[in-house]
XYZ file of C-alpha atoms in Angstrom:
571
model
C 0.076 0.043 -0.471
C 2.903 2.286 0.321
C 3.123 2.900 -3.226
C -0.482 3.857 -3.174
C 0.769 6.464 -0.275
C 3.127 7.805 -2.991
C 1.386 9.046 -5.989
C -1.334 10.402 -3.439
C 1.680 12.726 -2.047
C 3.137 13.066 -5.598
C -0.387 14.450 -6.172
C -0.697 16.521 -3.409
C 2.375 18.437 -4.095
C 1.673 18.845 -7.882
C -1.846 20.749 -6.244
C 0.316 22.698 -3.218
C 2.992 24.020 -5.311
C 0.540 26.426 -7.957
C -0.613 27.550 -4.701
C 3.017 27.598 -2.612
C 4.082 29.904 -5.747
C 1.270 31.707 -5.940
C 1.518 33.106 -2.441
C 5.189 33.744 -2.017
C 4.837 36.188 -5.127
C 6.591 38.880 -3.839
C 5.127 41.669 -2.966
C 4.795 45.373 -3.899
C 7.048 47.287 -2.531
C 6.954 50.549 -1.949
C 10.548 52.490 -2.805
C 11.922 55.737 -2.033
C 13.562 56.785 -5.733
C 13.798 60.695 -5.153
C 17.652 61.388 -5.488
C 17.888 59.227 -8.353
C 14.769 61.036 -10.339
C 16.317 64.435 -9.789
C 14.259 65.880 -7.133
C 15.695 68.321 -5.047
C 13.019 69.589 -3.515
C 12.668 70.246 -0.363
C 9.528 73.003 1.897
C 9.927 75.785 3.238
C 14.483 76.421 3.719
C 13.075 78.545 6.779
C 13.028 77.865 10.503
C 9.972 77.141 12.117
C 8.345 80.052 14.161
C 5.580 78.403 15.912
C 3.126 80.306 13.829
C -0.202 78.157 11.985
C 0.412 78.864 8.588
C 4.121 77.264 8.492
C 2.179 73.570 9.986
C -0.173 73.132 7.601
C 1.744 72.518 4.685
C 1.461 72.565 0.672
C 0.567 70.016 -1.827
C 1.999 68.802 -4.891
C 0.273 67.822 -8.977
C 1.131 65.250 -11.136
C 0.267 67.166 -14.578
C 0.891 66.237 -17.802
C 1.369 70.093 -18.408
C 3.226 69.681 -21.675
C 0.866 66.893 -23.736
C 3.993 64.691 -24.045
C 2.461 61.438 -23.045
C 4.217 61.370 -19.114
C 3.337 62.892 -16.075
C 5.074 65.587 -14.501
C 5.201 67.339 -11.388
C 4.439 70.573 -9.744
C 5.201 71.117 -6.331
C 3.805 74.322 -3.823
C 6.271 75.938 -1.567
C 6.563 78.651 1.233
C 9.467 81.139 1.238
C 10.925 80.688 4.304
C 10.415 82.180 8.092
C 6.582 84.167 8.596
C 6.465 87.362 7.141
C 10.564 86.893 6.328
C 11.031 89.340 3.045
C 10.651 87.748 0.002
C 13.302 87.811 -2.493
C 15.001 86.644 -5.388
C 16.634 84.006 -3.818
C 13.973 82.690 -1.296
C 12.393 79.134 -2.222
C 9.529 79.335 -4.504
C 6.773 76.566 -6.290
C 8.992 74.053 -8.713
C 7.753 72.258 -11.853
C 9.467 69.188 -12.473
C 9.302 68.273 -16.662
C 9.168 64.027 -17.028
C 12.076 63.394 -19.085
C 10.643 60.088 -19.722
C 13.616 57.604 -18.599
C 12.043 57.937 -14.590
C 13.673 61.334 -14.178
C 13.071 65.105 -13.429
C 13.930 68.268 -14.571
C 13.256 71.163 -13.136
C 11.998 73.767 -15.345
C 10.511 75.940 -13.090
C 12.068 79.337 -14.526
C 12.043 78.980 -18.496
C 8.271 77.899 -17.639
C 7.213 81.267 -15.376
C 5.028 79.338 -12.850
C 7.237 79.213 -9.838
C 4.887 81.883 -7.618
C 6.991 83.012 -4.213
C 3.508 83.298 -2.436
C 2.985 81.469 1.228
C 2.616 78.638 -0.360
C -0.204 75.696 -0.197
C -1.777 74.086 -2.730
C -2.240 73.275 -6.432
C -4.746 72.235 -8.989
C -4.770 72.067 -12.598
C -7.516 72.626 -15.017
C -8.194 73.250 -18.820
C -10.009 76.116 -17.638
C -9.960 78.059 -21.235
C -10.680 74.319 -23.116
C -7.420 74.725 -25.356
C -6.001 72.017 -24.896
C -3.877 72.277 -22.212
C -3.538 72.494 -18.526
C -3.527 75.682 -16.560
C -2.389 75.901 -13.021
C -4.151 77.890 -10.077
C -1.956 78.286 -7.415
C -3.370 78.642 -3.500
C -1.812 81.251 -0.593
C -1.976 81.903 2.623
C -2.495 85.940 0.912
C -3.452 86.638 -3.197
C -3.489 83.008 -5.247
C -2.204 82.889 -8.454
C -3.773 81.625 -12.012
C -0.907 80.577 -14.889
C -2.618 80.168 -17.750
C -0.583 77.832 -20.273
C 1.107 78.830 -23.061
C 1.090 75.917 -25.042
C 4.807 75.591 -25.337
C 6.239 75.041 -22.161
C 5.613 78.198 -20.935
C 2.302 79.786 -18.418
C 1.329 83.817 -18.005
C -0.196 84.812 -14.903
C -3.626 85.521 -15.976
C -5.154 86.135 -12.342
C -5.501 90.006 -12.628
C -7.719 89.360 -15.807
C -9.384 86.161 -14.975
C -10.594 88.137 -11.743
C -9.625 85.014 -8.756
C -6.715 86.379 -7.156
C -8.568 85.992 -3.765
C -6.285 87.034 -1.305
C -7.720 85.816 1.789
C -6.077 81.834 3.181
C -7.036 79.904 0.145
C -6.110 76.050 0.743
C -7.441 73.004 -1.155
C -9.035 74.692 -4.504
C -10.738 72.084 -7.225
C -11.906 72.343 -10.957
C -15.479 71.078 -12.063
C -17.762 72.367 -14.518
C -20.819 72.643 -12.106
C -22.945 74.079 -13.790
C -22.991 71.532 -17.112
C -22.206 74.746 -20.338
C -19.158 72.957 -21.037
C -16.064 74.914 -19.611
C -14.845 74.503 -15.967
C -15.197 76.718 -12.785
C -13.217 76.737 -9.965
C -13.595 76.231 -6.068
C -11.501 77.489 -3.548
C -11.696 76.598 0.365
C -10.675 79.017 2.503
C -9.393 78.483 6.052
C -8.990 81.121 8.711
C -8.629 84.488 9.607
C -4.887 84.652 10.320
C -4.844 88.035 12.878
C -2.392 87.817 15.436
C -2.994 91.264 17.069
C -5.907 89.659 17.816
C -4.235 87.132 19.976
C -1.253 90.062 21.355
C -3.176 89.026 24.404
C -3.647 85.191 24.627
C -0.414 83.603 24.202
C -0.707 81.527 27.591
C -0.702 77.954 26.701
C -3.707 75.485 26.934
C -4.259 72.264 27.538
C -5.773 69.507 24.324
C -5.478 65.828 23.947
C -2.737 65.684 26.786
C -0.190 67.978 25.019
C 0.383 71.930 24.988
C -0.859 73.823 22.454
C -0.825 77.499 22.172
C -3.686 79.846 21.607
C -1.752 80.690 18.148
C -1.868 77.433 16.433
C -5.259 76.750 17.602
C -8.018 77.009 14.480
C -10.384 77.914 16.983
C -8.608 80.975 18.250
C -9.305 82.644 15.135
C -12.734 83.300 13.044
C -13.499 81.278 9.797
C -13.561 82.440 6.241
C -16.027 81.444 3.872
C -15.279 79.714 0.525
C -15.302 81.020 -3.366
C -17.369 79.606 -6.071
C -15.783 81.447 -9.470
C -18.445 80.554 -12.403
C -16.515 80.032 -15.694
C -18.170 82.335 -18.100
C -16.271 81.236 -21.312
C -14.379 84.373 -21.822
C -11.039 83.636 -19.806
C -12.964 85.218 -16.471
C -14.836 83.925 -14.017
C -17.537 85.732 -11.489
C -17.888 85.062 -7.945
C -21.778 83.165 -7.791
C -20.379 82.256 -4.544
C -23.786 84.398 -1.802
C -26.007 83.544 -4.800
C -25.483 80.060 -4.990
C -24.674 79.605 -1.107
C -21.806 77.012 -1.349
C -19.439 79.604 1.146
C -19.441 76.696 4.092
C -20.124 79.004 6.514
C -18.158 78.325 9.354
C -16.245 76.093 8.036
C -12.564 76.847 8.735
C -11.825 74.689 5.018
C -8.696 72.622 4.189
C -10.375 70.671 1.180
C -12.869 70.017 -1.133
C -14.217 68.383 -4.171
C -16.906 67.922 -7.277
C -18.311 64.358 -7.139
C -21.270 62.925 -8.534
C -22.679 60.984 -5.356
C -26.043 60.896 -6.898
C -24.886 59.359 -10.355
C -27.577 62.316 -12.200
C -24.539 63.651 -14.320
C -23.835 66.596 -12.660
C -21.537 66.823 -9.729
C -22.392 67.693 -5.904
C -19.183 69.871 -3.936
C -18.621 68.235 -0.182
C -16.350 70.491 1.720
C -14.037 69.456 4.265
C -13.569 71.386 7.504
C -10.687 71.629 10.339
C -12.967 70.738 14.046
C -16.063 72.620 11.938
C -19.153 70.321 10.134
C -18.707 69.021 7.036
C -21.126 70.597 4.269
C -22.109 68.763 1.551
C -24.208 70.476 -1.608
C -26.346 68.746 -3.719
C -26.530 69.581 -7.043
C -30.172 70.433 -8.361
C -29.616 70.455 -11.984
C -30.279 74.379 -13.155
C -27.636 75.954 -11.833
C -27.740 76.177 -8.067
C -27.541 73.341 -5.329
C -29.148 72.163 -2.310
C -26.864 71.740 1.167
C -27.973 68.329 2.487
C -25.048 68.063 4.834
C -27.186 66.976 7.709
C -29.668 65.188 5.933
C -27.032 63.502 4.116
C -25.521 62.479 6.996
C -22.669 63.872 5.976
C -21.888 66.896 8.332
C -18.386 65.347 9.647
C -17.614 66.931 12.853
C -14.449 66.134 13.273
C -10.759 67.894 11.854
C -10.923 67.230 8.915
C -7.763 67.165 5.928
C -7.739 64.646 2.762
C -10.175 63.640 0.965
C -11.160 60.710 -1.547
C -13.909 59.275 -3.558
C -14.316 55.814 -4.634
C -15.838 52.801 -5.254
C -14.553 50.438 -3.138
C -16.707 48.624 -2.550
C -17.503 47.912 -5.740
C -21.851 48.020 -5.946
C -21.692 51.056 -8.705
C -21.645 53.948 -6.580
C -18.797 56.803 -5.251
C -17.938 56.625 -1.563
C -16.045 58.797 0.391
C -12.986 58.378 2.688
C -11.549 61.372 5.104
C -8.010 62.033 7.077
C -8.371 63.714 10.167
C -6.865 64.705 13.340
C -5.264 62.515 15.910
C -7.552 60.321 18.447
C -11.362 60.991 15.453
C -10.125 58.294 13.649
C -10.370 58.998 9.125
C -13.317 57.957 8.288
C -15.198 55.924 5.037
C -18.345 56.733 3.997
C -20.197 54.020 1.870
C -22.664 55.788 -0.167
C -26.191 53.995 0.040
C -27.528 56.068 -3.370
C -27.513 52.559 -5.289
C -28.713 50.697 -3.059
C -31.966 53.251 -1.812
C -32.462 53.645 -5.310
C -32.666 50.068 -6.037
C -35.109 49.699 -2.725
C -37.118 52.800 -3.837
C -37.701 51.461 -7.453
C -38.807 48.112 -5.634
C -41.437 49.816 -3.598
C -45.141 51.711 -4.000
C -42.729 55.107 -4.363
C -40.548 54.252 -7.035
C -38.699 57.072 -8.206
C -39.260 59.525 -4.771
C -35.526 58.364 -3.474
C -33.955 62.000 -3.648
C -31.650 61.625 -1.228
C -27.909 60.942 -0.644
C -26.689 58.816 2.272
C -23.226 58.287 3.373
C -22.361 55.960 5.877
C -19.582 56.139 8.436
C -18.405 52.574 7.837
C -15.012 52.956 9.197
C -15.056 50.705 11.564
C -16.266 47.447 10.525
C -13.522 48.105 8.411
C -10.803 48.603 10.142
C -9.614 51.515 9.189
C -11.035 53.666 12.642
C -8.672 52.630 15.642
C -5.707 51.824 13.436
C -5.731 55.874 12.778
C -6.278 56.651 16.092
C -3.414 57.906 17.237
C -1.928 59.887 13.394
C -3.175 63.053 12.219
C -3.813 62.304 8.484
C -3.207 64.639 5.505
C -2.825 63.150 1.567
C -4.972 60.152 0.837
C -6.105 58.558 -2.107
C -8.699 55.361 -3.078
C -6.574 53.842 -5.395
C -5.302 50.345 -6.655
C -1.511 49.739 -5.947
C -1.388 46.425 -6.045
C -3.607 46.412 -9.600
C -5.671 43.352 -8.175
C -8.781 45.371 -8.994
C -10.097 46.718 -5.118
C -9.148 49.841 -4.361
C -7.177 50.775 -1.338
C -5.699 53.588 0.588
C -2.897 55.261 1.116
C -2.489 58.131 3.785
C 0.205 60.492 4.773
C 0.574 61.117 8.562
C 2.379 63.630 10.583
C 1.708 65.852 13.944
C 0.979 69.363 14.397
C 2.085 69.004 18.180
C 5.434 70.220 18.803
C 8.453 69.226 20.517
C 7.868 70.608 23.892
C 11.933 71.486 24.711
C 12.398 71.965 20.087
C 9.626 74.601 19.081
C 11.364 74.639 15.726
C 9.826 71.318 15.022
C 6.792 69.110 14.777
C 6.287 65.587 15.927
C 6.576 63.132 12.395
C 4.480 60.046 12.380
C 4.976 56.777 9.514
C 2.183 57.244 6.974
C 0.003 53.856 6.436
C -1.225 51.726 3.673
C -4.085 50.294 3.720
C -5.143 46.840 1.211
C -8.655 46.313 0.922
C -9.184 42.487 1.812
C -13.022 42.528 0.427
C -16.240 42.062 2.065
C -15.640 45.923 2.919
C -12.915 45.069 5.394
C -8.859 46.407 4.907
C -5.884 45.286 6.423
C -3.215 47.541 7.176
C -0.167 46.542 4.800
C 2.481 49.240 5.585
C 4.851 46.983 6.619
C 5.151 44.519 3.636
C 5.250 47.396 0.954
C 7.760 49.137 2.862
C 5.774 52.519 3.829
C 6.899 51.740 7.294
C 10.172 51.292 7.086
C 10.846 55.060 5.480
C 11.747 57.657 8.173
C 9.019 59.221 10.035
C 7.775 62.507 9.022
C 5.123 64.937 9.058
C 3.511 64.525 6.327
C 1.166 66.493 3.947
C -0.002 67.127 0.621
C 0.181 63.555 -1.518
C -0.493 63.178 -5.572
C -1.059 60.148 -7.071
C -0.558 58.934 -10.652
C 2.379 56.616 -12.661
C 5.700 58.423 -13.406
C 7.316 55.979 -15.183
C 4.457 54.900 -17.087
C 4.635 50.811 -16.531
C 1.465 50.176 -15.090
C 1.321 51.085 -11.445
C 0.389 53.958 -9.659
C 3.179 55.478 -7.861
C 3.386 58.482 -4.943
C 4.987 61.467 -4.332
C 4.758 62.898 -0.934
C 5.647 66.934 0.578
C 6.783 66.256 3.974
C 6.448 69.841 6.047
C 9.623 71.398 6.639
C 11.785 68.191 4.988
C 12.074 66.812 1.735
C 9.559 65.523 -0.074
C 8.954 61.898 -1.167
C 8.473 60.149 -4.660
C 7.614 56.313 -4.051
C 8.060 54.587 -7.371
C 5.548 51.415 -6.760
C 7.666 48.178 -8.062
C 5.557 45.293 -8.541
C 2.167 46.419 -9.093
C 2.024 46.050 -12.600
C 2.768 42.337 -11.425
C -1.148 42.084 -12.422
C -2.728 43.553 -15.264
C -3.666 47.244 -15.844
C -5.742 49.660 -18.037
C -4.608 53.208 -18.529
C -7.609 55.917 -19.752
C -7.236 59.169 -20.470
C -10.257 60.858 -21.799
C -11.115 63.379 -24.244
C -14.591 65.699 -24.078
C -15.528 67.477 -26.994
C -18.997 68.495 -26.340
C -18.004 69.146 -22.916
C -14.652 70.619 -20.572
C -11.321 69.459 -22.858
C -9.807 66.589 -20.135
C -13.542 65.324 -19.264
C -13.500 66.451 -16.427
C -16.182 64.802 -13.868
C -16.890 62.508 -16.069
C -17.249 58.505 -14.839
C -15.712 55.806 -16.575
C -17.284 52.006 -15.863
C -15.388 48.723 -17.055
C -15.894 45.843 -16.910
C -13.570 42.533 -17.200
C -14.543 38.489 -16.017
C -17.274 39.019 -13.586
C -16.113 42.291 -12.219
C -17.195 45.760 -13.134
C -15.213 48.805 -11.771
C -15.958 52.423 -11.465
C -13.226 55.840 -11.792
C -14.168 58.814 -11.909
C -11.875 62.064 -13.292
C -11.298 64.580 -10.169
C -9.533 67.706 -10.763
C -8.437 68.104 -7.206
C -8.426 65.898 -4.026
C -6.408 64.727 -1.402
C -4.926 66.912 1.052
C -3.801 70.200 -1.422
C -3.087 68.823 -4.332
C -3.937 67.078 -7.950
C -4.007 63.456 -8.606
C -3.579 62.839 -12.518
C -6.047 62.929 -14.676
C -5.776 59.679 -16.271
C -7.903 56.289 -15.137
C -5.639 53.026 -13.500
C -8.299 50.128 -13.425
C -6.448 47.375 -12.304
C -7.240 43.753 -13.875
C -5.813 41.142 -11.721
C -5.191 38.369 -13.803
C -7.929 39.358 -16.367
C -6.286 39.098 -19.990
C -9.732 40.362 -21.812
C -12.049 43.767 -21.299
C -15.649 42.646 -22.742
C -16.256 46.463 -22.218
C -16.012 50.110 -21.026
C -18.154 52.844 -20.847
C -17.950 56.270 -20.181
C -21.240 58.553 -18.499
C -19.228 62.046 -20.017
C -20.561 64.704 -17.555
C -24.242 65.683 -18.681
C -25.126 61.782 -18.771
C -24.277 61.169 -22.663
C -23.236 57.663 -22.294
C -20.902 55.310 -24.713
C -19.763 52.061 -24.842
C -16.009 50.837 -26.340
C -15.394 47.603 -26.613
C -12.143 45.698 -28.148
C -9.366 47.009 -26.381
C -6.948 45.403 -24.974
C -4.928 44.672 -21.534
C -1.711 46.336 -19.745
C -2.239 49.864 -21.824
C -2.262 53.025 -21.592
C -5.845 54.460 -24.404
C -7.530 57.862 -25.069
C -10.607 57.906 -25.615
C -12.532 60.482 -26.924
C -16.224 62.111 -26.992
C -18.405 61.077 -30.069
C -15.854 57.671 -31.178
C -17.610 54.831 -28.682
C -20.850 53.344 -29.403
C -23.616 55.832 -27.858
C -26.110 54.572 -25.425
C -29.523 55.883 -24.410
């Protein structure tokens, strides 16, 4: 009988070897290649003097400004010590052109986009629909709009465009809220940073067991209203904030995002506020908004910093992730729109579903307790390992300073969470090398495939420290497809449009956003992970406004450009 057991053992090994081989597949690793890529950016060369604008940080953008097919990199800076005299030698924002070989070249001076304001955020968008990406920069002070000249240079058109808000601008976003074919601009503002009012209030208060001077506490200052600029289509904008009631009154806003939560072809506006309830403005489809913050259950009252949307649970609508302050846990909001709409259609009150409902699933998803000791900032829902599920990255960094050295904020490690299915995430920081990186004071983060190898890379701006470019090594072992949209009826870059992709038994959803994360901008290319699928059944594009087209016959492991009007129109 021994020979029977021997045969069975051999058969068992034949079954188990492929399983072991699959489980032994090398993990995806994020590698710091900043120096090798030619990036020398350091956030603020000045010494920290313990005022709030120094600690809010700045953002970055992955954007193909020169239309060569490679995403370039723009990084926002501030010119040194607070209120110091700004000279030509002061640090400023930096534009790095992607050389297409894994390296970047500093082209700031020749491009003319090196603003030396007290920098906060940046967002790219083709506001004049001429086929290239323009740039808006927010500052503690006057903001700047750079028009792309199409020849590798930019021109400051802030005054003529009428968008030079002089308040404390933060995470601005572009989006065509009125569906007229051009990009409008929403600019969140933070606080009225009046130090004179605090001249007699410099005593240290205690918060969460740490010493926080009142000069560093946002609640010590009055909030500023936000501003919505409607694009007039002639190179100018009009402030329509009061008319539409979207100022986010009392908000202390840090980031906003335009997104279509109710899938009706127009863009809602979500605003993240610091230690004030967040706002959700539902688009009425007629150029106006309705404040549904409370009715939607989305009036998050915590200290909100970064925003990201994506269909993490695969139910066909867009969910929301928010990074928060310490002891307030990050929030993952599941969008119930599809589910409730289906229930409504089966009930006697079919068609009466009108509400957007977002439910905080953070603890059920294993994302709540895991973030309690961190202060979260830049973030995204993205598929780092191309397995078809959306994962989450969060850059962390304290707002507390060392008690024996006020010049330094306390660093923290960043976190990467892999989606394991069934609504649950696992901390993959150690497995991917993220946990082994030096602790820093993270702020803005941009996401995009800078080396065009099929997986998403990460760029992190660290407060008063060197920035870090993390190359994704191994995400492209799974199959993938990257899609760039070109609008012809609507805005050129199809901002606000949605892409549905079917491969195998899975349908994935992406939306094109111009501005998200924290003070930052992600590549406008939609990145899909396909796991081991070798065939894409179809791609469906729902252009902003509702027109739908289907594309077929597209292979995997490539970057494709889909132009409005060239697919099969669907009703």
